[in-house]
Coordinates of C-alpha atoms and ligand atoms in Angstrom, one line a residue:
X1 CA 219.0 25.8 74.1
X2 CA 216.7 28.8 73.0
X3 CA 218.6 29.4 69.8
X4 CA 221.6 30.3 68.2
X5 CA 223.6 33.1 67.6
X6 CA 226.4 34.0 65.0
X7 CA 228.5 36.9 66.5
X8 CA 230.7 39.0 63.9
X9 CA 233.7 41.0 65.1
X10 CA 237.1 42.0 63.6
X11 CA 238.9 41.4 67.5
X12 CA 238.4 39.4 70.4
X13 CA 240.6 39.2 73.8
X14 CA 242.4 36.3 73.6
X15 CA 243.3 36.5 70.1
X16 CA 244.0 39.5 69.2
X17 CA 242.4 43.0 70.3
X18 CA 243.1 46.5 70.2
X19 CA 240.4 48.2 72.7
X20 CA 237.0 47.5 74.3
X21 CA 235.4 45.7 71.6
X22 CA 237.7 42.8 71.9
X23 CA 236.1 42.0 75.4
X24 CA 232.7 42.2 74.7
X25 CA 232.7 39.8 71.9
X26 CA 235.2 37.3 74.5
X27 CA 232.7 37.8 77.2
X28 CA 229.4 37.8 75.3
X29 CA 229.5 33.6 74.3
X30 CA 230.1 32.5 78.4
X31 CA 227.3 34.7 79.9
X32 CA 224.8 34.2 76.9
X33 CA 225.4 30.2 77.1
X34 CA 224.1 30.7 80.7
X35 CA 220.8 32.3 79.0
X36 CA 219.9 29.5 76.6
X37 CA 222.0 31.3 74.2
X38 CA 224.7 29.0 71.5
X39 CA 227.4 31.6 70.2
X40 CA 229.8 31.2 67.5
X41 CA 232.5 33.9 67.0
X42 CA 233.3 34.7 63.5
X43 CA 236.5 36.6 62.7
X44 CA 239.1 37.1 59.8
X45 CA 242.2 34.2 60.2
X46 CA 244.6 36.7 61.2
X47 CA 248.4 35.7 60.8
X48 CA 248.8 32.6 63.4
X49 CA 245.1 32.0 64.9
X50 CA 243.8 29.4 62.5
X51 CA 247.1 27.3 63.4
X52 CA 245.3 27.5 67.4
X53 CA 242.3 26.1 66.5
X54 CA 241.6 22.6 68.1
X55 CA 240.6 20.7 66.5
X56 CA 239.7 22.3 63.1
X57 CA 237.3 21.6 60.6
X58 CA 236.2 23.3 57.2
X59 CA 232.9 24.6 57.3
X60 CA 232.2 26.5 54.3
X61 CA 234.3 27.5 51.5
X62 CA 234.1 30.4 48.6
X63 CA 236.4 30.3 45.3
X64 CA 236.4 33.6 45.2
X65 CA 236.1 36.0 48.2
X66 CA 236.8 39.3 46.7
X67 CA 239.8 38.3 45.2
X68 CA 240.8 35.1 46.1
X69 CA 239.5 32.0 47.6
X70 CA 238.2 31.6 51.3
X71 CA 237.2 29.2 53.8
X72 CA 235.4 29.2 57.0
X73 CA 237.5 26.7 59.8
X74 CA 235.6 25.9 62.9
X75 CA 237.2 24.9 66.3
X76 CA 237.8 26.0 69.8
X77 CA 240.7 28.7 71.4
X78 CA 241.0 30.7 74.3
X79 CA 237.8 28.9 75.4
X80 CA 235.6 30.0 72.5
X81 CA 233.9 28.3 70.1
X82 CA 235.1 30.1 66.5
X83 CA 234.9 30.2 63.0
X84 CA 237.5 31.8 61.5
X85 CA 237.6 32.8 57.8
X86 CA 240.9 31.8 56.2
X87 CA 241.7 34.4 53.0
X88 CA 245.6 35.0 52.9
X89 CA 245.0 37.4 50.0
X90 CA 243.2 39.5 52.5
X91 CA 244.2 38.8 56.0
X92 CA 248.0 36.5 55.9
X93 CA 250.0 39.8 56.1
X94 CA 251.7 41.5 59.2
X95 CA 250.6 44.1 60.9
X96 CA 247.6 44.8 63.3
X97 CA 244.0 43.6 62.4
X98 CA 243.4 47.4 60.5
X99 CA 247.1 48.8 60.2
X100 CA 250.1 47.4 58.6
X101 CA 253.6 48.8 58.7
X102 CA 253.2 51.8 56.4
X103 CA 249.0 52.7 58.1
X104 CA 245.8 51.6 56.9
X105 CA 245.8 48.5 54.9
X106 CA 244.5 50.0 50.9
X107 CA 241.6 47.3 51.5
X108 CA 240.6 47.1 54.6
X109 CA 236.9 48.0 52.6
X110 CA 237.2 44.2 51.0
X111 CA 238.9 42.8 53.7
X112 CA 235.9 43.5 55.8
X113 CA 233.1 43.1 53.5
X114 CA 234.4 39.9 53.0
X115 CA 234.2 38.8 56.7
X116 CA 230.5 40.3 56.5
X117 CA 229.7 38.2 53.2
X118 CA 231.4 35.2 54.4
X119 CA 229.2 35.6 57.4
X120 CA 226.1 36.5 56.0
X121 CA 226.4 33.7 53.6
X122 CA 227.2 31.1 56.4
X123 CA 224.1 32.6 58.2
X124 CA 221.7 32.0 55.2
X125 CA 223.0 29.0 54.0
X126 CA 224.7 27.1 57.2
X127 CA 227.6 25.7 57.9
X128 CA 228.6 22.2 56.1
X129 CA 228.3 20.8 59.6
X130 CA 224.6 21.9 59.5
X131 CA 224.5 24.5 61.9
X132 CA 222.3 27.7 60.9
X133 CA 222.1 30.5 63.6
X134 CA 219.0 32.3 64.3
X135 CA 220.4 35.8 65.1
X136 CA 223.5 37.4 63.3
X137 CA 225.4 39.8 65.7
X138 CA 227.5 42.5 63.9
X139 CA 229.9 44.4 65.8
X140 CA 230.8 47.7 64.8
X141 CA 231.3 48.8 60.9
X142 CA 233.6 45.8 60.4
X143 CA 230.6 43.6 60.4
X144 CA 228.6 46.9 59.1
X145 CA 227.7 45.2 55.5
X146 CA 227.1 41.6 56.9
X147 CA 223.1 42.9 58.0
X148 CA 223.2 44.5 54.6
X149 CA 224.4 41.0 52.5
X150 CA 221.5 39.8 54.5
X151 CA 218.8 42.0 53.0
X152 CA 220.0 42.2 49.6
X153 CA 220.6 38.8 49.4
X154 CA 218.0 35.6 48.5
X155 CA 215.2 35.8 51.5
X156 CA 215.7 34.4 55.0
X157 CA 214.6 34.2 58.4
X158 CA 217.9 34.5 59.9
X159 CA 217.5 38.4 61.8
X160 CA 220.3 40.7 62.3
X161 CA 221.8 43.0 65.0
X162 CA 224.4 45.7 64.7
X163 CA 226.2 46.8 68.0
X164 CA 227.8 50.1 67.9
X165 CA 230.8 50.0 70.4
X166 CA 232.6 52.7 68.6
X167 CA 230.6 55.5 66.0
X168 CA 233.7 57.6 65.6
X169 CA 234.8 54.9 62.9
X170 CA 232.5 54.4 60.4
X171 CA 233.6 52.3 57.7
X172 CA 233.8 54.5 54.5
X173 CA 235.0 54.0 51.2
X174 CA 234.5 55.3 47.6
X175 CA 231.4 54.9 46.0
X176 CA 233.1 53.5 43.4
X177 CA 233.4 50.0 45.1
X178 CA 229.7 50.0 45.5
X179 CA 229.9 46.4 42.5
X180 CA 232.9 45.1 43.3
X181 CA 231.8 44.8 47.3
X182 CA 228.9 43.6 45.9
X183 CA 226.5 45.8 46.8
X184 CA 223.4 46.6 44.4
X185 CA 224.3 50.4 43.0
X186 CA 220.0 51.4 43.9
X187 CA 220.8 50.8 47.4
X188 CA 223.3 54.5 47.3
X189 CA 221.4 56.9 48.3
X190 CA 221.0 59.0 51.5
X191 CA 218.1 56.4 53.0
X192 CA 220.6 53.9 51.8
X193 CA 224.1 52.6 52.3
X194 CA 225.6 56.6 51.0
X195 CA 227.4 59.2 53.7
X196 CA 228.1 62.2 51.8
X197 CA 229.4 60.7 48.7
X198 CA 231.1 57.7 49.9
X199 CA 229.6 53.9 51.0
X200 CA 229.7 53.7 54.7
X201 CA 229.7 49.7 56.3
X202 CA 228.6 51.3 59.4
X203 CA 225.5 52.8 57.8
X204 CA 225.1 49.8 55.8
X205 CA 224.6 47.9 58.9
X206 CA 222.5 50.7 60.9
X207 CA 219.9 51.1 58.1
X208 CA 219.4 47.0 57.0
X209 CA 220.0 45.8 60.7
X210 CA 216.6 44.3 62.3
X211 CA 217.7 45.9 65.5
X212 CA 220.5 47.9 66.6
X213 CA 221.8 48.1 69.9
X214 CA 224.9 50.4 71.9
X215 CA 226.8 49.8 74.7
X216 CA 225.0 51.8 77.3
X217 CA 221.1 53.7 77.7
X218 CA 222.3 56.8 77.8
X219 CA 224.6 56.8 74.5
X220 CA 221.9 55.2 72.9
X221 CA 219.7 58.3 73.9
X222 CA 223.2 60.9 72.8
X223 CA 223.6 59.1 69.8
X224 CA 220.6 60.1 68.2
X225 CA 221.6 64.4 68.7
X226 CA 224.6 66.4 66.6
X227 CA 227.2 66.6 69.7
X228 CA 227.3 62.7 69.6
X229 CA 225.9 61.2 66.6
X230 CA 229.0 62.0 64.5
X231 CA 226.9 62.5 61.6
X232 CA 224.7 59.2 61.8
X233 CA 222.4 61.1 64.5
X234 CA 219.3 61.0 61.7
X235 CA 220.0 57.3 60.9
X236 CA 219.8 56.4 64.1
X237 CA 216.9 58.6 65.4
X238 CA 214.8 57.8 62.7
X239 CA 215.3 54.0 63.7
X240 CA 214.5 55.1 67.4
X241 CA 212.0 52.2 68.5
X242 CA 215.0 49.5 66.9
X243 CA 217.5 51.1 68.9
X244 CA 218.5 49.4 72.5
X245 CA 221.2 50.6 75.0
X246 CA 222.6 47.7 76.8
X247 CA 225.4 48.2 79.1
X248 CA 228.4 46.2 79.2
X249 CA 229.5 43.9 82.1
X250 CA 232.9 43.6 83.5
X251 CA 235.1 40.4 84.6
X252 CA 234.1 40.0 88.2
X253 CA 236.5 37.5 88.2
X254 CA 239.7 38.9 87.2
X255 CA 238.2 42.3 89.5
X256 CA 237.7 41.4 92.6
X257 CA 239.8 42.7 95.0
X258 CA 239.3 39.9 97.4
X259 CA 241.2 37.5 95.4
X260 CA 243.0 39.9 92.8
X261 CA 247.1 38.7 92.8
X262 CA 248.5 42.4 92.8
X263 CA 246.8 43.5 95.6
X264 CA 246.6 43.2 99.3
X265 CA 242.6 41.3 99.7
X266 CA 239.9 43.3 100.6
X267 CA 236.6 43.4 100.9
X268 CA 233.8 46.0 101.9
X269 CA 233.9 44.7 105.2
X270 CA 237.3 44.4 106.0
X271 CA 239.0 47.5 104.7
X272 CA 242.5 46.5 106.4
X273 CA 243.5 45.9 103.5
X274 CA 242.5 48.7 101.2
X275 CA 244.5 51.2 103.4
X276 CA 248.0 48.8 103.0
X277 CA 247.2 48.8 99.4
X278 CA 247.0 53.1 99.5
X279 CA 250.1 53.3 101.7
X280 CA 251.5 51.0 98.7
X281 CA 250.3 53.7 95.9
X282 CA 251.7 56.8 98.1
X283 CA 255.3 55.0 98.1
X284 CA 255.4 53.2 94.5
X285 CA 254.2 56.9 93.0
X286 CA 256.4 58.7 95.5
X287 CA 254.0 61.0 97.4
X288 CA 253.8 62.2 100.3
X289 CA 251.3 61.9 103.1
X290 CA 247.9 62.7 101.2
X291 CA 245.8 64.2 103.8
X292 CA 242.3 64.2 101.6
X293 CA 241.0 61.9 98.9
X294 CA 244.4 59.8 97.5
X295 CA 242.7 60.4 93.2
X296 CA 243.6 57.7 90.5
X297 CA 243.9 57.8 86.7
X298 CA 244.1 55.0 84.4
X299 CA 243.2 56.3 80.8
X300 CA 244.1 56.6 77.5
X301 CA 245.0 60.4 77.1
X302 CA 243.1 62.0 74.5
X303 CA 240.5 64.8 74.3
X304 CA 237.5 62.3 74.9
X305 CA 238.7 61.3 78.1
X306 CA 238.9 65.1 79.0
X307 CA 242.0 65.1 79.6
X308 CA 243.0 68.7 79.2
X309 CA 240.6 70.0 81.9
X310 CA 242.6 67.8 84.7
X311 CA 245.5 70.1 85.5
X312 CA 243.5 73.5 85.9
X313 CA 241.7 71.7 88.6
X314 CA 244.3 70.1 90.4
X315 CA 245.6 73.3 91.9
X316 CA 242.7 73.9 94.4
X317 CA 241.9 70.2 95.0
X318 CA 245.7 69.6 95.6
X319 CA 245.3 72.8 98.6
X320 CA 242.3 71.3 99.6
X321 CA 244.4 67.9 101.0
X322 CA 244.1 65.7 97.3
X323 CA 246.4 63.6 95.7
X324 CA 246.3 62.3 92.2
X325 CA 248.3 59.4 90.8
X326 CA 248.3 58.9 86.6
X327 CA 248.9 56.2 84.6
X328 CA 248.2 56.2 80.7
X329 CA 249.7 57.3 77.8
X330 CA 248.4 58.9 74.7
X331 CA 248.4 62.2 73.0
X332 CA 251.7 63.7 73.9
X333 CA 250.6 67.2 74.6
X334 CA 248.7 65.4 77.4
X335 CA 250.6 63.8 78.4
X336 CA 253.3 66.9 78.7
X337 CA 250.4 68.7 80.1
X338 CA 249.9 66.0 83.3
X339 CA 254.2 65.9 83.6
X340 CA 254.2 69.5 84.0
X341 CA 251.5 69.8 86.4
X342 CA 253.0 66.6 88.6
X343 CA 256.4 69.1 88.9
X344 CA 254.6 71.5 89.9
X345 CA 252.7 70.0 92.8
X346 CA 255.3 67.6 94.0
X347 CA 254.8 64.8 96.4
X348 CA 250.7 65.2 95.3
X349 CA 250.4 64.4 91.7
X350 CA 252.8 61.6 90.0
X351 CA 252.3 60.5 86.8
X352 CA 253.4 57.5 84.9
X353 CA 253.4 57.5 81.0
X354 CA 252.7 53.5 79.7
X355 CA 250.6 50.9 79.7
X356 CA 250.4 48.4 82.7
X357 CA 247.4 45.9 83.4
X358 CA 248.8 45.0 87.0
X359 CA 249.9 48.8 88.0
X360 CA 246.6 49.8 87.2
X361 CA 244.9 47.0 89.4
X362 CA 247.0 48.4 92.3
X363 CA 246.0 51.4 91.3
X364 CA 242.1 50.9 91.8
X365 CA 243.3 49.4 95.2
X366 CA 244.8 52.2 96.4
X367 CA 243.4 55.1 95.5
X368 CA 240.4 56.6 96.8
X369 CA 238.7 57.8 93.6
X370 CA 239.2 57.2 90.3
X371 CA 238.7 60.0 87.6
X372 CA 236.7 59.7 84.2
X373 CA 236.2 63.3 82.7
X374 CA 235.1 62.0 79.1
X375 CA 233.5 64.3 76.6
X376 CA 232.0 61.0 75.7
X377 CA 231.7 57.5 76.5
X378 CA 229.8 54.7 75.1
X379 CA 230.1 52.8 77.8
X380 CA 233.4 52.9 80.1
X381 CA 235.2 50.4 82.3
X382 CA 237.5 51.8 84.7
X383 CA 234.3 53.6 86.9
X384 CA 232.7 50.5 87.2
X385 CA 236.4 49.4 88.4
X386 CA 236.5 51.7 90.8
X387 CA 233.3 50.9 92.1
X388 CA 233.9 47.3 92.9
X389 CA 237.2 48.1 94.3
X390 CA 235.8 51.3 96.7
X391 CA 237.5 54.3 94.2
X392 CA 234.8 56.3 94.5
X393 CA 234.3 57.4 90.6
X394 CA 234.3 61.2 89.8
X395 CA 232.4 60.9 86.6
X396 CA 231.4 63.0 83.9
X397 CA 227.4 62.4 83.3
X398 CA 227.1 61.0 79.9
X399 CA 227.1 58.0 78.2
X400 CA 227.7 54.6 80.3
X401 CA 229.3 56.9 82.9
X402 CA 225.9 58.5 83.9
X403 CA 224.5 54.9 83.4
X404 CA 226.7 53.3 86.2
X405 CA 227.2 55.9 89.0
X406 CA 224.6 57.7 91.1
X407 CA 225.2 61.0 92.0
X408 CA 225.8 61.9 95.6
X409 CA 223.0 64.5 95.6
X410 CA 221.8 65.6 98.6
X411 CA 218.7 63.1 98.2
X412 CA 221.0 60.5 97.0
X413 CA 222.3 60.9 99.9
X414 CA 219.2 61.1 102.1
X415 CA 218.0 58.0 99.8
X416 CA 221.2 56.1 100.6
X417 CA 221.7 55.4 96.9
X418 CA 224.7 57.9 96.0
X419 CA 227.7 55.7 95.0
X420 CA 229.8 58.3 93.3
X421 CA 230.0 61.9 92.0
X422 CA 228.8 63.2 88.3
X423 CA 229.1 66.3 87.3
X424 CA 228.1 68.4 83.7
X425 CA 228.3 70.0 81.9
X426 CA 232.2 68.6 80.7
X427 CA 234.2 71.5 81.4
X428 CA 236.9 72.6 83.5
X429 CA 234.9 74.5 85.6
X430 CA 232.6 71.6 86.2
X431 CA 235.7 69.1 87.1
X432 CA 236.6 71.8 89.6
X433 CA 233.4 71.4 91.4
X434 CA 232.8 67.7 91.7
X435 CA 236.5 68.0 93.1
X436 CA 235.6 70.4 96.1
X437 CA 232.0 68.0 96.0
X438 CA 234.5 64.8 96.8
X439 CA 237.0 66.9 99.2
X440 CA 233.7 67.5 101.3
X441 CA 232.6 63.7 101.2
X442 CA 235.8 62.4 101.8
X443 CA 235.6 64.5 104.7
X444 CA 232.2 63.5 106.0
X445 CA 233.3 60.3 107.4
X446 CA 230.3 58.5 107.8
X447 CA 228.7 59.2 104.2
X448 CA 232.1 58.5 102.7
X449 CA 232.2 55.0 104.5
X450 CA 228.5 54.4 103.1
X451 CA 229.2 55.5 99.3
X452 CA 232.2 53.4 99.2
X453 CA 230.4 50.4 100.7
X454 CA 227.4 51.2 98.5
X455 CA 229.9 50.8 95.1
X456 CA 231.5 48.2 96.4
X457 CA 228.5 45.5 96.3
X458 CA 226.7 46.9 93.3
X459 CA 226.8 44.4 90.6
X460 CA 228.3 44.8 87.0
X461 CA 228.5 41.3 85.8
X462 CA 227.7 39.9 82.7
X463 CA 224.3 38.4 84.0
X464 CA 222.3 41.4 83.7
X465 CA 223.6 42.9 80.0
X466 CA 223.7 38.9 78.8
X467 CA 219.8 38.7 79.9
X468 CA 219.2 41.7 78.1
X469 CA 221.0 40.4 74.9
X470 CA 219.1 37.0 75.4
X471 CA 215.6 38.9 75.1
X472 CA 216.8 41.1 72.4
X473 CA 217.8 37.8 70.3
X474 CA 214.1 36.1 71.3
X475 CA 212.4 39.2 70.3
X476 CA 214.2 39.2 66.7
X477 CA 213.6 36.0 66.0
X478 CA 210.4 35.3 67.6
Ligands
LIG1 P1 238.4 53.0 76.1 O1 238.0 51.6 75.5 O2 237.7 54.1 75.4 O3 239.8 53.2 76.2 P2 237.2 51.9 78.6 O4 237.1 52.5 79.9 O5 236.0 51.3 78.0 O6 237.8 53.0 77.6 O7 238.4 50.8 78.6 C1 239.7 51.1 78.9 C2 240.4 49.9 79.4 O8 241.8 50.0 79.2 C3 240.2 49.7 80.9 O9 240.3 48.3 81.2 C4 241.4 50.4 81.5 O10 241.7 49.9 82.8 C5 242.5 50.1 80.5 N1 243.6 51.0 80.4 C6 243.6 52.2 79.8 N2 244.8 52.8 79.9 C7 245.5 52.0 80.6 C8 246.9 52.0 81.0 N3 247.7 53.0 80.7 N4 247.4 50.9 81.7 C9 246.6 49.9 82.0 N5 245.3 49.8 81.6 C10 244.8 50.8 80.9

């Protein structure tokens, strides 16, 4: 083994999750053990996951973890190897890992600072087992302070990383806490762990981290300007040469369409089944015949996903031969706003509100592109999901969208690279276009045959963004 890593999350798939996050940090141990890499996942003992370790053992204990006593428990669950910090006066309640019946837990500032204490003083000091990692991974501003523990704490040569996954939530609370989350009170101030006023953990963890990383090259590149940076943009810039974009992989075993269970098998040789599964889509959505490019959808609804600028759009591409199926749920003026253009272009748009894993694997099937209009996205799944299973993606060029697709230019095309279409700026204007752009390709049989193939063997696997990870660590702690 090169070394070892301590990986710090508040979710992971498997045991409990709300988005993306959660399958990062489940993906991240497997495909950096393959690099040389040891990962422990540390997480709060939400209601019913200690009882799931097997078997369990007590690996480091605190009397007092901002408020009560705690205990780090070390075993294995949903294939993992994790340690899981046991505090029932912060995390034995009901609820979801941030929200409990009536919102925001009042704590969620200790409850997290806790898990980046307990972590950071694991880190430092080891476990009771005598393990000590080399690396500390923080996730998001959950783990924010767990970097910062590090460098205001006694010295030592374990380095940190902070991921960004998410900068929209940043982890702030009162600068009044500042001593009781035991934090020094010099370290507020604007260089320091202070936003405006408040402490924010995701600060914290951006200015004391020894590196930071994001989720794809391209939002590491936005993050550092106004439109993106929600406010962070100078933190981040100013630590420009720290600052690494590192894409995230998919499961290439749980999508592939060759051996996926909800869908006729297909591969990029033997389409046969790719048209059974669209014929499937048109009936289960109840459209009609769709003479031109048969569209998908599979988002959350809400302005970052550009939402809004879809049904302006649909009315030319629908007279143009498109289809477009929905499924997602979300805002519900969105949501209203998709329903009402479905009635009005019946038998060609359908649109199903809710959340369903194996609809929307039919869906990627079926349909002949998939649709990702975000104002923003870190890093994005469902257009490298449409690449493996030949929906041509019709992306909007930022973030990990403009990382993962190439654009059918004209010397894409020449260059046989193109795999997809990507179109700015983010308006509705600009959706319009790449629509007529992927009426026209559709229509050009033999280029369309040659994008889809193109997508359809281009790898998004964990090997790549793990060996990336894996040089990151050796770098650190070199
Ligand atoms: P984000 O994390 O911002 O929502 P991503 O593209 O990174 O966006 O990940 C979204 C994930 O959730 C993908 O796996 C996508 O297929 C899935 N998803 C989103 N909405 C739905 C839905 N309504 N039904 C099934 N899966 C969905």
């Amino acid at each position: 083994m090169t070394g070892k890593v301590l990986s710090v999350a508040s979710e992971c798939l498997g045991l409990i999750k709300t988005g993306g996050l959660a399958d990062v940090v489940a993906a991240l141990p497997a495909a950096l053990a393959g690099q040389g890499w040891a990962m422990r996942v540390m997480l709060p003992a939400y209601p019913g996951l200690a009882a799931r370790l097997d078997p369990a053992q007590e690996v480091w204990a605190a009397d007092d973890l901002f408020g009560g006593p705690g205990r780090v428990v070390a075993g294995r669950a949903a294939g993992l190897d994790l340690l899981l910090l046991e505090a029932p006066h912060l995390y034995d309640r009901p609820g979801g890992p941030y929200t409990g019946p009536a919102g925001d837990h009042a704590d969620n500032a200790e409850r997290f600072a806790a898990l980046s204490w307990a972590a950071a003083a694991l880190a430092r000091d080891g476990t009771t087992e005598g393990w000590r990692p080399d690396v500390l991974h923080a996730h998001d501003w959950q783990a924010g302070l767990a970097p910062a523990y590090l460098r205001y704490g006694p010295e030592t040569a374990v380095k940190s990383l902070v991921t960004i996954h998410n900068i929209a939530f940043q982890g702030l609370a009162p600068a009044t806490k500042m001593a009781a989350l035991r934090l020094p009170a010099e370290a507020f101030h604007p260089d320091g762990l202070e936003y405006w006023g408040q402490l924010s953990a995701l600060k914290a963890g951006l200015v004391t981290a020894d590196a930071i990383s994001t989720v794809s090259p391209t939002y590491a590149d936005e993050l550092m300007r106004p439109e993106f940076g929600m406010g962070l943009e100078g933190v981040i810039a100013r630590r420009a040469d720290a600052v690494h974009g590192i894409l995230n992989g998919v499961d290439t075993t749980l999508w592939n369409p060759e051996t996926d269970p909800d869908v006729h098998p297909y591969t990029a040789r033997k389409r046969q089944g790719k048209a059974r599964n669209r014929l499937a889509l048109i009936e289960e959505f109840g459209l009609d015949e769709v003479p031109g490019p048969l569209a998908i959808l599979v988002s959350r609804l809400t302005w970052q996903k550009g939402i809004d600028l879809i049904p302006a759009a649909l009315g030319p591409f629908v007279e143009a031969g498109g289809g477009l199926a929905v499924l997602g749920s979300g805002d519900r003026d969105l949501e209203t706003a998709l329903q009402e253009a479905a009635a009005r272009n019946p038998g060609r748009v359908s649109v199903r509100i809710g959340y369903d894993e194996a609809l929307s694997h039919r869906m990627f099937a079926g349909g002949d592109a998939v649709l990702v209009p975000s104002r923003f996205e870190p890093c994005g799944l469902t257009q490298m999901y449409g690449l493996r299973y030949g929906a041509v993606p019709v992306v909007a060029g930022t973030g990990g969208l403009a990382d993962t697709v190439i654009d059918a230019s004209p010397a894409a095309l020449v260059a046989g690279a193109a795999t997809g279409i990507v179109f700015r700026p983010v308006d509705a204007l600009g959706l319009d276009q790449a629509l007529r752009r992927l009426v026209r390709l559709h229509a050009d049989r033999r280029q369309w045959a040659a994008v889809r193939a193109r997508g359809m063997k281009a790898d998004f696997g964990w090997d790549r963004p793990a060996a990336a990870y894996a040089a990151l660590y050796a770098q650190l702690s070199s």
